[in-house]
Amino acid sequence: NEGSSFSIDGIFGSYDDIRLPVFGDYQVINFTLAVAIVETFTGHRIEDDTLRRSLAAVTCPGRFELVSSNPAVVLDGAHNPDGMAMLVAGLPKAFDYDRLLVVLAVSNDKDIKQMIETLGANASTLEAFSNAVYRLTDLARDEAVLDGLFSRD
């Protein structure tokens, strides 16, 4: 897969066969909003050539970023339950896979339980880790978060 393909009905015109070189429904939503903002600011439709040149330059490091294709490795900085739900919903749309291995680290000020519950229904394996960052929760030891959600080895 090479990203997202979609169309936009803008304020001043339609844009068909848009190819955004990044994955994720939220990226499509963000780009559609950006088009609406530009149209509102300029008061007219964006020229096709300008739009296509702009699209070619789009990157979103760490947001549904495919960093390896064999095996497929996707990095995403989902940091709340909604972001995690968008990621989980987007993976099967973008990729065919049998197993989903998740490597996870979460800041202690996030809704960790809800994020893990969202993953729990979809992940084959969860590898939780922590490091020296003061805000990072030690998921591997957080009994209250992990109990009942995953089997731990």
PDB file of C-alpha atoms in Angstrom:
ATOM      1  CA  ASN A   1       0.000   0.000   0.000  1.00  0.00           C
ATOM      2  CA  GLU A   2       1.248   3.465  -0.817  1.00  0.00           C
ATOM      3  CA  GLY A   3      -0.902   5.621   1.444  1.00  0.00           C
ATOM      4  CA  SER A   4      -4.461   6.876   1.221  1.00  0.00           C
ATOM      5  CA  SER A   5      -6.579   7.623  -1.863  1.00  0.00           C
ATOM      6  CA  PHE A   6      -9.710   9.744  -1.558  1.00  0.00           C
ATOM      7  CA  SER A   7     -11.707  12.678  -2.930  1.00  0.00           C
ATOM      8  CA  ILE A   8     -12.700  15.965  -1.305  1.00  0.00           C
ATOM      9  CA  ASP A   9     -15.750  18.118  -1.912  1.00  0.00           C
ATOM     10  CA  GLY A  10     -14.254  21.471  -1.004  1.00  0.00           C
ATOM     11  CA  ILE A  11     -15.864  24.837  -0.454  1.00  0.00           C
ATOM     12  CA  PHE A  12     -14.976  26.085  -3.962  1.00  0.00           C
ATOM     13  CA  GLY A  13     -14.583  22.848  -5.867  1.00  0.00           C
ATOM     14  CA  SER A  14     -13.978  19.113  -5.829  1.00  0.00           C
ATOM     15  CA  TYR A  15     -10.661  17.299  -5.768  1.00  0.00           C
ATOM     16  CA  ASP A  16     -10.683  13.765  -7.118  1.00  0.00           C
ATOM     17  CA  ASP A  17      -8.163  10.933  -6.969  1.00  0.00           C
ATOM     18  CA  ILE A  18      -6.099  12.495  -4.194  1.00  0.00           C
ATOM     19  CA  ARG A  19      -3.181  10.301  -3.209  1.00  0.00           C
ATOM     20  CA  LEU A  20      -1.811  11.129   0.221  1.00  0.00           C
ATOM     21  CA  PRO A  21       1.517   9.322   0.762  1.00  0.00           C
ATOM     22  CA  VAL A  22       0.743   8.599   4.436  1.00  0.00           C
ATOM     23  CA  PHE A  23      -1.569   6.106   6.148  1.00  0.00           C
ATOM     24  CA  GLY A  24      -4.453   6.593   8.531  1.00  0.00           C
ATOM     25  CA  ASP A  25      -7.959   7.975   8.386  1.00  0.00           C
ATOM     26  CA  TYR A  26      -6.945  10.823  10.673  1.00  0.00           C
ATOM     27  CA  GLN A  27      -4.399  11.932   8.066  1.00  0.00           C
ATOM     28  CA  VAL A  28      -7.204  12.132   5.491  1.00  0.00           C
ATOM     29  CA  ILE A  29      -9.287  14.149   7.967  1.00  0.00           C
ATOM     30  CA  ASN A  30      -6.334  16.458   8.695  1.00  0.00           C
ATOM     31  CA  PHE A  31      -5.610  16.995   5.000  1.00  0.00           C
ATOM     32  CA  THR A  32      -9.286  17.646   4.207  1.00  0.00           C
ATOM     33  CA  LEU A  33      -9.371  20.241   6.969  1.00  0.00           C
ATOM     34  CA  ALA A  34      -6.191  21.842   5.613  1.00  0.00           C
ATOM     35  CA  VAL A  35      -7.794  22.140   2.158  1.00  0.00           C
ATOM     36  CA  ALA A  36     -10.864  23.813   3.688  1.00  0.00           C
ATOM     37  CA  ILE A  37      -8.636  26.257   5.582  1.00  0.00           C
ATOM     38  CA  VAL A  38      -6.639  27.167   2.468  1.00  0.00           C
ATOM     39  CA  GLU A  39      -9.831  27.614   0.427  1.00  0.00           C
ATOM     40  CA  THR A  40     -11.352  29.788   3.150  1.00  0.00           C
ATOM     41  CA  PHE A  41      -8.202  31.888   3.476  1.00  0.00           C
ATOM     42  CA  THR A  42      -7.649  32.360  -0.273  1.00  0.00           C
ATOM     43  CA  GLY A  43     -11.321  32.541  -1.281  1.00  0.00           C
ATOM     44  CA  HIS A  44     -10.921  30.118  -4.188  1.00  0.00           C
ATOM     45  CA  ARG A  45     -10.246  26.543  -5.248  1.00  0.00           C
ATOM     46  CA  ILE A  46      -6.672  25.244  -4.951  1.00  0.00           C
ATOM     47  CA  GLU A  47      -5.080  24.614  -8.343  1.00  0.00           C
ATOM     48  CA  ASP A  48      -4.632  20.908  -9.080  1.00  0.00           C
ATOM     49  CA  ASP A  49      -0.913  21.281  -9.765  1.00  0.00           C
ATOM     50  CA  THR A  50      -0.359  23.110  -6.470  1.00  0.00           C
ATOM     51  CA  LEU A  51      -2.324  20.489  -4.574  1.00  0.00           C
ATOM     52  CA  ARG A  52      -0.480  17.547  -6.177  1.00  0.00           C
ATOM     53  CA  ARG A  53       2.979  19.113  -5.606  1.00  0.00           C
ATOM     54  CA  SER A  54       2.076  19.749  -1.979  1.00  0.00           C
ATOM     55  CA  LEU A  55       0.905  16.169  -1.523  1.00  0.00           C
ATOM     56  CA  ALA A  56       4.154  14.760  -2.851  1.00  0.00           C
ATOM     57  CA  ALA A  57       6.037  16.491  -0.028  1.00  0.00           C
ATOM     58  CA  VAL A  58       3.838  15.256   2.857  1.00  0.00           C
ATOM     59  CA  THR A  59       5.517  13.222   5.580  1.00  0.00           C
ATOM     60  CA  CYS A  60       4.363  12.523   9.122  1.00  0.00           C
ATOM     61  CA  PRO A  61       7.202  10.874  11.046  1.00  0.00           C
ATOM     62  CA  GLY A  62       5.930   8.746  13.898  1.00  0.00           C
ATOM     63  CA  ARG A  63       2.293   8.958  12.795  1.00  0.00           C
ATOM     64  CA  PHE A  64       1.218   5.700  11.148  1.00  0.00           C
ATOM     65  CA  GLU A  65       4.698   5.671   9.634  1.00  0.00           C
ATOM     66  CA  LEU A  66       5.709   2.565   7.683  1.00  0.00           C
ATOM     67  CA  VAL A  67       9.407   2.122   8.482  1.00  0.00           C
ATOM     68  CA  SER A  68       9.807  -1.411   7.124  1.00  0.00           C
ATOM     69  CA  SER A  69       7.758  -3.436   4.695  1.00  0.00           C
ATOM     70  CA  ASN A  70       9.181  -6.913   5.306  1.00  0.00           C
ATOM     71  CA  PRO A  71       8.187  -7.433   7.981  1.00  0.00           C
ATOM     72  CA  ALA A  72       5.757  -4.535   8.114  1.00  0.00           C
ATOM     73  CA  VAL A  73       6.717  -2.193  10.956  1.00  0.00           C
ATOM     74  CA  VAL A  74       4.532   0.812  11.676  1.00  0.00           C
ATOM     75  CA  LEU A  75       5.386   3.554  14.170  1.00  0.00           C
ATOM     76  CA  ASP A  76       2.619   5.636  15.680  1.00  0.00           C
ATOM     77  CA  GLY A  77       2.623   8.100  18.529  1.00  0.00           C
ATOM     78  CA  ALA A  78      -1.006   7.499  19.513  1.00  0.00           C
ATOM     79  CA  HIS A  79      -1.196   9.144  22.912  1.00  0.00           C
ATOM     80  CA  ASN A  80      -4.861   8.884  23.864  1.00  0.00           C
ATOM     81  CA  PRO A  81      -7.741   6.405  23.475  1.00  0.00           C
ATOM     82  CA  ASP A  82      -9.117   8.123  20.351  1.00  0.00           C
ATOM     83  CA  GLY A  83      -5.708   8.052  18.663  1.00  0.00           C
ATOM     84  CA  MET A  84      -5.261   4.395  19.589  1.00  0.00           C
ATOM     85  CA  ALA A  85      -8.719   3.569  18.213  1.00  0.00           C
ATOM     86  CA  MET A  86      -7.904   5.349  14.932  1.00  0.00           C
ATOM     87  CA  LEU A  87      -4.629   3.416  14.677  1.00  0.00           C
ATOM     88  CA  VAL A  88      -6.273   0.061  15.410  1.00  0.00           C
ATOM     89  CA  ALA A  89      -9.056   0.771  12.910  1.00  0.00           C
ATOM     90  CA  GLY A  90      -6.584   1.901  10.252  1.00  0.00           C
ATOM     91  CA  LEU A  91      -4.166  -1.023  10.370  1.00  0.00           C
ATOM     92  CA  PRO A  92      -6.386  -3.594   8.621  1.00  0.00           C
ATOM     93  CA  LYS A  93      -7.388  -0.990   6.026  1.00  0.00           C
ATOM     94  CA  ALA A  94      -3.752  -0.361   5.143  1.00  0.00           C
ATOM     95  CA  PHE A  95      -2.190  -3.808   5.616  1.00  0.00           C
ATOM     96  CA  ASP A  96      -2.948  -7.517   5.430  1.00  0.00           C
ATOM     97  CA  TYR A  97      -1.603  -9.305   8.491  1.00  0.00           C
ATOM     98  CA  ASP A  98      -2.176 -12.389  10.607  1.00  0.00           C
ATOM     99  CA  ARG A  99      -0.493 -11.236  13.821  1.00  0.00           C
ATOM    100  CA  LEU A 100      -0.206  -7.824  15.418  1.00  0.00           C
ATOM    101  CA  LEU A 101       2.758  -7.405  17.740  1.00  0.00           C
ATOM    102  CA  VAL A 102       2.562  -4.162  19.715  1.00  0.00           C
ATOM    103  CA  VAL A 103       5.531  -2.578  21.468  1.00  0.00           C
ATOM    104  CA  LEU A 104       4.099  -0.005  23.831  1.00  0.00           C
ATOM    105  CA  ALA A 105       5.294   2.732  26.150  1.00  0.00           C
ATOM    106  CA  VAL A 106       2.834   5.198  27.640  1.00  0.00           C
ATOM    107  CA  SER A 107       3.237   8.376  29.678  1.00  0.00           C
ATOM    108  CA  ASN A 108       1.783   8.156  33.162  1.00  0.00           C
ATOM    109  CA  ASP A 109      -0.632  11.055  32.545  1.00  0.00           C
ATOM    110  CA  LYS A 110      -2.512   9.194  29.791  1.00  0.00           C
ATOM    111  CA  ASP A 111      -5.599   6.966  29.937  1.00  0.00           C
ATOM    112  CA  ILE A 112      -3.465   3.840  29.836  1.00  0.00           C
ATOM    113  CA  LYS A 113      -6.219   1.379  30.737  1.00  0.00           C
ATOM    114  CA  GLN A 114      -8.507   2.509  27.905  1.00  0.00           C
ATOM    115  CA  MET A 115      -5.629   2.500  25.407  1.00  0.00           C
ATOM    116  CA  ILE A 116      -4.657  -1.048  26.356  1.00  0.00           C
ATOM    117  CA  GLU A 117      -8.292  -2.201  26.279  1.00  0.00           C
ATOM    118  CA  THR A 118      -8.485  -0.893  22.699  1.00  0.00           C
ATOM    119  CA  LEU A 119      -5.345  -2.808  21.798  1.00  0.00           C
ATOM    120  CA  GLY A 120      -6.402  -5.911  23.713  1.00  0.00           C
ATOM    121  CA  ALA A 121      -9.084  -6.842  21.255  1.00  0.00           C
ATOM    122  CA  ASN A 122      -6.669  -6.532  18.346  1.00  0.00           C
ATOM    123  CA  ALA A 123      -3.102  -7.283  19.431  1.00  0.00           C
ATOM    124  CA  SER A 124      -1.690 -10.798  19.255  1.00  0.00           C
ATOM    125  CA  THR A 125       1.181  -9.840  21.550  1.00  0.00           C
ATOM    126  CA  LEU A 126       1.890  -6.806  23.705  1.00  0.00           C
ATOM    127  CA  GLU A 127       5.440  -5.965  24.690  1.00  0.00           C
ATOM    128  CA  ALA A 128       5.283  -3.287  27.366  1.00  0.00           C
ATOM    129  CA  PHE A 129       8.417  -1.432  28.322  1.00  0.00           C
ATOM    130  CA  SER A 130       9.692   1.543  30.221  1.00  0.00           C
ATOM    131  CA  ASN A 131      12.841   3.605  30.267  1.00  0.00           C
ATOM    132  CA  ALA A 132      14.336   6.468  32.248  1.00  0.00           C
ATOM    133  CA  VAL A 133      11.838   9.091  31.051  1.00  0.00           C
ATOM    134  CA  TYR A 134      10.224  10.378  34.245  1.00  0.00           C
ATOM    135  CA  ARG A 135       6.692  10.500  32.767  1.00  0.00           C
ATOM    136  CA  LEU A 136       6.730   6.941  31.413  1.00  0.00           C
ATOM    137  CA  THR A 137       4.569   4.348  33.172  1.00  0.00           C
ATOM    138  CA  ASP A 138       6.162   0.992  33.938  1.00  0.00           C
ATOM    139  CA  LEU A 139       3.472  -1.038  32.173  1.00  0.00           C
ATOM    140  CA  ALA A 140       5.213  -4.339  32.787  1.00  0.00           C
ATOM    141  CA  ARG A 141       4.695  -3.880  36.522  1.00  0.00           C
ATOM    142  CA  ASP A 142       1.370  -2.060  36.563  1.00  0.00           C
ATOM    143  CA  GLU A 143      -0.914  -4.809  37.837  1.00  0.00           C
ATOM    144  CA  ALA A 144      -3.995  -2.567  37.885  1.00  0.00           C
ATOM    145  CA  VAL A 145      -3.703  -1.802  34.186  1.00  0.00           C
ATOM    146  CA  LEU A 146      -2.710  -5.221  32.840  1.00  0.00           C
ATOM    147  CA  ASP A 147      -4.789  -7.586  34.978  1.00  0.00           C
ATOM    148  CA  GLY A 148      -7.423  -9.294  32.884  1.00  0.00           C
ATOM    149  CA  LEU A 149      -6.432  -7.583  29.635  1.00  0.00           C
ATOM    150  CA  PHE A 150      -3.532  -9.773  28.505  1.00  0.00           C
ATOM    151  CA  SER A 151      -1.913 -12.982  29.599  1.00  0.00           C
ATOM    152  CA  ARG A 152       1.581 -12.262  30.822  1.00  0.00           C
ATOM    153  CA  ASP A 153       4.504 -14.631  30.349  1.00  0.00           C
TER     154      ASP A 153
END
